[in-house]
Short mmCIF file of C-alpha atoms in Angstrom, two decimals:
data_model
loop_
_atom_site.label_atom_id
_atom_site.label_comp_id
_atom_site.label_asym_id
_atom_site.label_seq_id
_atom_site.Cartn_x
_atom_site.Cartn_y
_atom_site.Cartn_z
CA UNK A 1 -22.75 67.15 16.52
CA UNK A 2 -24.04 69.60 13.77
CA UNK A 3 -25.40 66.52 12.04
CA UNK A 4 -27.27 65.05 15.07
CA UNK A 5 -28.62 68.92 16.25
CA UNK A 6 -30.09 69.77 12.58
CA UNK A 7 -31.38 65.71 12.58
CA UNK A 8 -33.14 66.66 15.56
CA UNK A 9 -34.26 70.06 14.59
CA UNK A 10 -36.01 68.89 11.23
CA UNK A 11 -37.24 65.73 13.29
CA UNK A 12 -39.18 68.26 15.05
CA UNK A 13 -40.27 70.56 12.49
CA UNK A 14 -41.72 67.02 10.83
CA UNK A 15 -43.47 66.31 13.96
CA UNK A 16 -45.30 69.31 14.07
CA UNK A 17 -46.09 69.57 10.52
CA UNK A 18 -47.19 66.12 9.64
CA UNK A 19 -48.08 64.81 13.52
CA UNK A 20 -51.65 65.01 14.67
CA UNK A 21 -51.73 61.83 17.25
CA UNK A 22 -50.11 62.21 20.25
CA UNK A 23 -46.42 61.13 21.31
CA UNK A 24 -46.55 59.08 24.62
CA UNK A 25 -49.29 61.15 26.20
CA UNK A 26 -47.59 64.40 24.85
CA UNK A 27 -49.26 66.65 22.18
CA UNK A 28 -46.83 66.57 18.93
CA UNK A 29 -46.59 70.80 19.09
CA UNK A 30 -45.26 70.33 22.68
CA UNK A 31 -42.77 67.51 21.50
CA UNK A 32 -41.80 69.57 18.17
CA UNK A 33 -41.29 73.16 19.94
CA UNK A 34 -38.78 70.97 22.18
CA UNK A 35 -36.85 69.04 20.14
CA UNK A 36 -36.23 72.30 17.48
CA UNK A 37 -34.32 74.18 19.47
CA UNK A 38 -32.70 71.46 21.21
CA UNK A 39 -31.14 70.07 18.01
CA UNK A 40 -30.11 74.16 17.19
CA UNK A 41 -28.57 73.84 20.90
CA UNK A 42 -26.70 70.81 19.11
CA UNK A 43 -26.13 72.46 16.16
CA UNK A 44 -24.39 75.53 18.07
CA UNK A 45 -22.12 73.73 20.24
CA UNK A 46 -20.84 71.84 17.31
CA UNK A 47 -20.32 74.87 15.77
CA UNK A 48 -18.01 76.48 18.31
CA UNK A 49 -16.00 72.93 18.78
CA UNK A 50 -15.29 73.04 15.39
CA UNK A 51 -13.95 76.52 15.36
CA UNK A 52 -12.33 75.86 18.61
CA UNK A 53 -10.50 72.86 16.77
CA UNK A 54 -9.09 74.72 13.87
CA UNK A 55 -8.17 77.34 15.94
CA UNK A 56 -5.98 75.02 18.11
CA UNK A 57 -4.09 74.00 15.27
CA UNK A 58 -2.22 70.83 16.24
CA UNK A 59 -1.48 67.96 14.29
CA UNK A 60 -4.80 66.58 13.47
CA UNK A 61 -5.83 62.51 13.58
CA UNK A 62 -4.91 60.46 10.43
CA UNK A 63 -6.00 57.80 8.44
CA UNK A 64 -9.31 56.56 6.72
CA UNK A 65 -12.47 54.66 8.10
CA UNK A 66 -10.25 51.54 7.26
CA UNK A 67 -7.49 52.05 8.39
CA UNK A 68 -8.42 53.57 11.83
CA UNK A 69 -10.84 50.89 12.49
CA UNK A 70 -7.85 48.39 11.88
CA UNK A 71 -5.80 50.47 14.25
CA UNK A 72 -8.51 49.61 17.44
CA UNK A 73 -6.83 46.40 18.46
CA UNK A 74 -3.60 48.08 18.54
CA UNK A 75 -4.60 51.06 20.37
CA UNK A 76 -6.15 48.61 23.22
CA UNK A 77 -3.18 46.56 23.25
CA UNK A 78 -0.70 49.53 23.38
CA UNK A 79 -3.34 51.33 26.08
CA UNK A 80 -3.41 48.34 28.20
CA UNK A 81 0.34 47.89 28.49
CA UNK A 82 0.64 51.80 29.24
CA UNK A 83 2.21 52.90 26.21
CA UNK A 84 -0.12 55.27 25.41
CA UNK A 85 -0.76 57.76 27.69
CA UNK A 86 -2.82 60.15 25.44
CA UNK A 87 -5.94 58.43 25.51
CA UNK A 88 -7.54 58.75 29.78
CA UNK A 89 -8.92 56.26 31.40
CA UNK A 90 -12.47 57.55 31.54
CA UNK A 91 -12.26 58.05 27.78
CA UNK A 92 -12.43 54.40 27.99
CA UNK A 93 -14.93 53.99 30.83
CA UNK A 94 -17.47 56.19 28.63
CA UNK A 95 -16.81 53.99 25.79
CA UNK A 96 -17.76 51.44 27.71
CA UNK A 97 -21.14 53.11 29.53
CA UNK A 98 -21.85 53.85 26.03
CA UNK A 99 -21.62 50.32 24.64
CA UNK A 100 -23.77 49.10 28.20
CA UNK A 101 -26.24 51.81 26.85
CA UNK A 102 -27.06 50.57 23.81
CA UNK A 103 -27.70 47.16 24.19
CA UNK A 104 -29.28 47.81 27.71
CA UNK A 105 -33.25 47.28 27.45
CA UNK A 106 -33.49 50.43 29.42
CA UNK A 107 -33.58 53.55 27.71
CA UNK A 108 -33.52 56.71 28.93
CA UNK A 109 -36.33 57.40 25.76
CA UNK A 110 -38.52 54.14 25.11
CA UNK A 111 -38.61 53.13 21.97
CA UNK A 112 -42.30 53.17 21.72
CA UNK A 113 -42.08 57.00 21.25
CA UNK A 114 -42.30 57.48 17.83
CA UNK A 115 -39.01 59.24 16.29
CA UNK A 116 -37.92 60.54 19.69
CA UNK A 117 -37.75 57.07 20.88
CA UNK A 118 -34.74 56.05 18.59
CA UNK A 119 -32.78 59.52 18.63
CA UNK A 120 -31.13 58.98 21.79
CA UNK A 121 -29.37 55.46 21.25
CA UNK A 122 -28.71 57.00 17.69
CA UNK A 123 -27.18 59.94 19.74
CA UNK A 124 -24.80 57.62 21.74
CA UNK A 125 -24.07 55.75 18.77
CA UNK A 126 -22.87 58.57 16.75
CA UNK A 127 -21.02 59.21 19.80
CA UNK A 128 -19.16 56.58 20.38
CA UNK A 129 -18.35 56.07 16.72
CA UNK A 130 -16.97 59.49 16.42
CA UNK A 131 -15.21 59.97 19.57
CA UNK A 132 -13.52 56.04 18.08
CA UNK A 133 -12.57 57.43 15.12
CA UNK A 134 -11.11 60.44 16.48
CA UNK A 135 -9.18 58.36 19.05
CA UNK A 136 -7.96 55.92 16.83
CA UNK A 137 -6.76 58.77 14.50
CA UNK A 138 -5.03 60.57 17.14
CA UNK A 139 -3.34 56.98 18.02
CA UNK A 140 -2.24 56.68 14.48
CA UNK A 141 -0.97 59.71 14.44
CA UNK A 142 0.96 58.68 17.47
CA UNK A 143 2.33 55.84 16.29
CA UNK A 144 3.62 57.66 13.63
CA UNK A 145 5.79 59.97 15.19
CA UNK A 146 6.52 57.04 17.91
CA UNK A 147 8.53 55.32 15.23
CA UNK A 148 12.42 54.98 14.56
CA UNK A 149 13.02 54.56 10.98
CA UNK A 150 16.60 53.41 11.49
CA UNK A 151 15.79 50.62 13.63
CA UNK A 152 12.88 50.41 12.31
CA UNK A 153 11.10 49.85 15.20
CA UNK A 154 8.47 51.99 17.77
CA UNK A 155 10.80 54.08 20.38
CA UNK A 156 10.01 53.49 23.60
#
């Protein structure tokens, strides 16, 4: 989120140094003193989830790119029989509005708008990849401790 809010902050800044045509019918000083301190409202609010992470202190998710990309089909399989309780159900219906989102033609920004256009599908994108790899992390960290190394075989 700290990435996306300072994207959106310089995005702006650009806009109303270098912008002198208009953005869909808006002047580029309007669209620029927007976005800046909506990507520092980003910015902040990443900020304190972050430092309300580490302060919570649990066991945190596991695994590399790879590896929790691999561990997707499992997590769906093992969601889907109700093994997994840790991960709600409208966890997965977001995922799923999110997916409809992006490859809907409707947009809640057109993509004729220059720059502003693109930032919100890139928004839900880096969305849904993050809150996937978190997930998926989390689950592997789950299946860790789920596991009975004398049988060796998951514990019910």
């Amino acid at each position: 989120m700290v990435v996306f809010g300072s994207f959106i902050s310089l995005a702006g800044l650009l806009i109303l140094l270098f912008r002198t045509a208009s953005l869909g019918g808006l002047s580029p000083a309007v669209v620029g003193w927007v976005m800046i301190p909506l990507g520092l409202v980003f910015v902040v609010l990443g900020v304190l989830r972050n430092r309300r992470k580490r302060a919570q202190k649990g066991p945190g998710p596991v695994g590399n790119p790879i590896q929790r990309a691999k561990a997707l089909p499992r997590l769906w399989k093992v969601w889907r029989s109700g093994n997994y309780p840790e991960l709600p159900r409208s966890q997965v219906v977001m995922w799923a509005v999110a997916l409809v989102y992006l490859v809907s033609p409707i947009d809640v920004l057109p993509e004729f708008l220059p720059v502003i256009g693109v930032t919100d599908d890139a928004g839900v994108l880096v969305w849904l990849l993050s809150s996937l790899s978190i997930t998926s992390g989390s689950f592997l960290r789950w299946e860790k401790d789920h596991r009975d190394p004398s049988r060796g075989i998951e514990s019910p």
